XYZ file of C-alpha atoms in Angstrom:
229
model
C 77.558 93.210 17.660
C 79.459 90.115 15.806
C 83.086 90.477 16.098
C 84.424 88.699 12.685
C 87.708 89.387 13.769
C 87.246 87.354 17.379
C 85.180 84.899 15.243
C 88.329 84.176 12.748
C 90.772 83.518 15.444
C 88.335 80.983 17.173
C 87.815 79.516 14.098
C 91.277 78.724 13.553
C 91.536 77.214 16.924
C 88.760 75.381 16.232
C 89.851 74.129 12.514
C 93.342 72.985 14.265
C 91.633 70.918 16.997
C 89.638 69.514 14.003
C 92.891 68.464 11.330
C 94.529 67.204 14.738
C 91.893 64.721 14.679
C 91.219 63.913 11.175
C 95.302 63.242 10.875
C 94.529 60.431 13.019
C 91.721 58.591 10.945
C 93.095 55.815 8.511
C 91.509 55.033 5.319
C 89.245 52.033 7.314
C 87.909 54.642 9.816
C 87.038 57.097 7.460
C 85.045 54.895 5.638
C 83.014 53.930 8.649
C 79.547 55.732 9.894
C 79.433 58.684 11.203
C 76.909 59.919 13.537
C 75.364 61.774 10.527
C 72.566 59.262 9.100
C 73.824 57.847 5.621
C 77.050 59.736 6.021
C 80.623 57.852 6.786
C 83.402 59.918 8.221
C 84.625 60.614 4.532
C 81.434 62.309 3.702
C 81.691 64.582 6.770
C 85.312 65.592 5.891
C 84.198 66.193 2.320
C 81.287 68.192 3.344
C 83.882 70.649 5.446
C 85.948 71.206 2.608
C 83.113 71.739 0.075
C 81.482 74.192 2.817
C 84.787 75.978 2.977
C 84.878 76.490 -0.842
C 81.133 77.692 -1.089
C 81.662 80.242 2.084
C 84.591 81.594 0.020
C 81.998 81.950 -3.023
C 79.654 83.931 -0.405
C 82.476 86.386 0.306
C 83.179 86.603 -3.136
C 79.386 87.526 -3.936
C 79.239 84.405 -5.688
C 76.518 81.516 -5.544
C 77.140 79.427 -2.863
C 76.638 76.100 -4.849
C 75.509 76.158 -8.144
C 72.542 73.924 -6.909
C 71.545 71.400 -4.570
C 72.315 68.768 -6.625
C 75.987 69.741 -7.423
C 76.691 70.232 -3.463
C 75.345 66.889 -3.036
C 77.064 65.406 -5.918
C 80.360 66.891 -5.101
C 80.237 65.494 -1.607
C 79.335 61.958 -2.382
C 82.498 62.254 -5.113
C 84.549 63.238 -2.447
C 83.418 61.172 0.117
C 85.709 57.726 -0.459
C 88.725 59.653 -1.419
C 92.161 58.403 0.710
C 92.511 59.693 3.772
C 95.750 61.504 2.866
C 93.678 63.093 0.078
C 91.232 64.348 2.234
C 93.627 65.621 4.967
C 95.087 67.903 2.327
C 91.952 69.132 0.816
C 90.452 69.876 4.156
C 94.051 71.773 5.210
C 93.904 73.829 1.802
C 90.113 74.489 1.813
C 90.313 75.764 5.415
C 93.223 77.929 4.658
C 91.628 79.579 1.770
C 88.533 80.503 3.772
C 90.637 82.117 6.599
C 92.395 84.092 3.806
C 89.644 85.184 1.933
C 88.015 86.231 5.340
C 91.132 88.181 5.775
C 90.718 90.555 3.034
C 89.527 94.400 4.088
C 85.943 94.162 3.497
C 82.811 95.973 4.491
C 81.639 93.659 7.307
C 78.344 95.208 7.412
C 77.145 94.090 3.764
C 74.601 91.425 3.285
C 75.472 87.996 1.979
C 73.316 85.483 0.251
C 73.885 82.043 1.424
C 72.042 78.662 0.357
C 68.647 78.547 -0.270
C 68.349 82.232 -0.462
C 69.024 82.669 2.912
C 70.485 86.232 3.794
C 72.686 87.301 6.620
C 75.528 90.094 7.662
C 79.167 89.098 6.244
C 80.433 89.843 9.867
C 78.311 86.122 11.119
C 79.947 84.133 7.964
C 83.312 83.271 9.970
C 80.924 82.038 12.688
C 78.793 80.275 10.413
C 81.829 78.340 9.294
C 83.051 77.644 12.751
C 79.715 76.380 13.477
C 80.708 73.769 10.707
C 83.984 72.972 12.058
C 83.025 72.551 15.543
C 79.710 70.416 15.061
C 80.933 68.176 12.248
C 83.977 67.890 14.573
C 81.586 66.117 16.935
C 79.894 64.259 13.982
C 82.815 62.611 12.985
C 82.477 60.269 16.443
C 86.344 60.587 17.081
C 86.099 61.505 20.777
C 85.330 65.194 20.366
C 81.686 65.693 22.163
C 79.289 68.586 22.429
C 80.649 68.519 25.989
C 84.237 69.505 24.678
C 83.031 72.462 23.073
C 83.629 75.965 24.015
C 81.456 77.347 26.520
C 81.406 80.848 24.591
C 80.454 78.935 21.350
C 77.695 76.585 22.689
C 76.261 79.782 24.245
C 76.065 81.487 20.699
C 75.385 78.933 18.993
C 71.973 78.408 21.269
C 71.370 82.118 20.475
C 71.580 81.302 16.883
C 69.697 78.417 16.799
C 66.810 79.886 19.305
C 67.078 82.567 16.865
C 66.288 80.366 13.606
C 63.577 78.486 15.189
C 61.859 81.929 16.605
C 58.390 82.563 15.452
C 58.064 79.007 13.971
C 54.567 77.750 12.785
C 55.552 74.803 14.167
C 57.002 75.316 17.563
C 55.283 76.615 20.343
C 56.417 79.347 22.538
C 59.595 77.643 24.396
C 61.794 78.914 27.337
C 65.319 77.380 27.438
C 67.910 77.272 30.928
C 71.134 76.078 31.153
C 70.954 76.038 34.981
C 73.428 78.799 35.265
C 71.124 81.788 34.787
C 71.478 82.083 30.997
C 67.416 82.077 29.389
C 66.817 82.355 25.933
C 63.318 81.912 24.353
C 62.223 80.406 20.638
C 59.342 79.193 18.782
C 56.231 80.959 19.406
C 54.387 80.693 15.984
C 52.128 77.251 17.153
C 49.162 77.323 19.520
C 49.987 76.376 22.700
C 52.998 76.759 25.620
C 54.747 78.277 26.801
C 56.874 75.263 27.837
C 60.214 75.518 29.840
C 62.994 73.224 28.570
C 66.006 73.203 31.193
C 69.198 71.182 31.029
C 72.801 71.723 30.250
C 73.868 73.689 27.615
C 75.521 70.799 25.795
C 72.278 68.712 25.851
C 70.453 72.149 24.735
C 72.648 72.727 21.788
C 72.569 69.222 20.747
C 68.862 68.857 20.944
C 68.214 72.252 18.976
C 70.830 70.933 16.496
C 69.431 67.862 16.019
C 72.210 66.078 17.590
C 70.435 64.707 20.743
C 66.871 63.549 21.341
C 66.268 65.719 24.406
C 65.792 62.652 26.592
C 68.117 64.403 28.927
C 66.402 67.974 29.520
C 63.366 68.816 32.146
C 60.308 70.092 30.432
C 57.267 71.882 32.161
C 54.215 73.162 30.737
C 53.704 70.540 28.143
C 56.014 67.923 26.191
C 59.381 68.765 24.597
C 58.804 70.357 21.336
C 59.317 68.775 17.816
C 61.785 71.096 15.955
C 61.904 70.969 12.283
C 64.950 70.007 10.575
C 67.770 72.599 9.804
């Protein structure tokens, strides 16, 4: 069962790491490319701020974003702001999310996210943690997939394996990280089963679209092409 209190505590730690890192980025570095195609580091930071506000909306039973165009426009608007303004916004919005998530609530209730996706309210703190941890890596400031907490990586593989489970374009795929942990995903496409092995960091990098899977070992076929998240 999801423990939202644990996830909030872990989120605070992840946010502290992120804020320590972004505080060291100057204006010139903020304008440089991130690891996400077409996005500068400023875009990543702006997205993290707007995502925090959007998830507060989710917890309050409001639309996550007014619409996709507004989401994209707000990120583009905020991406070029000076570092001090970005840092202040990131700090304030992160605190607003933690405050909203700390309010007494029915954590078993169903909430609606972007594009009509629904989930348990109890998983929202972990969803925010995913944003913070993975986008910290995307900033390309020395925090790598291998630096992510092992417990987080295992849960994110759980989450992504579930997301691609039964996908019509993904063959049945077994995942193993060499420590005895196993996952299954796909299964909606003909073919397979395919066995994919590698470190947890490489697995989560491939599943999240952050690595191409070249460091993974594949048996029973070729590495499945995963749809974009």
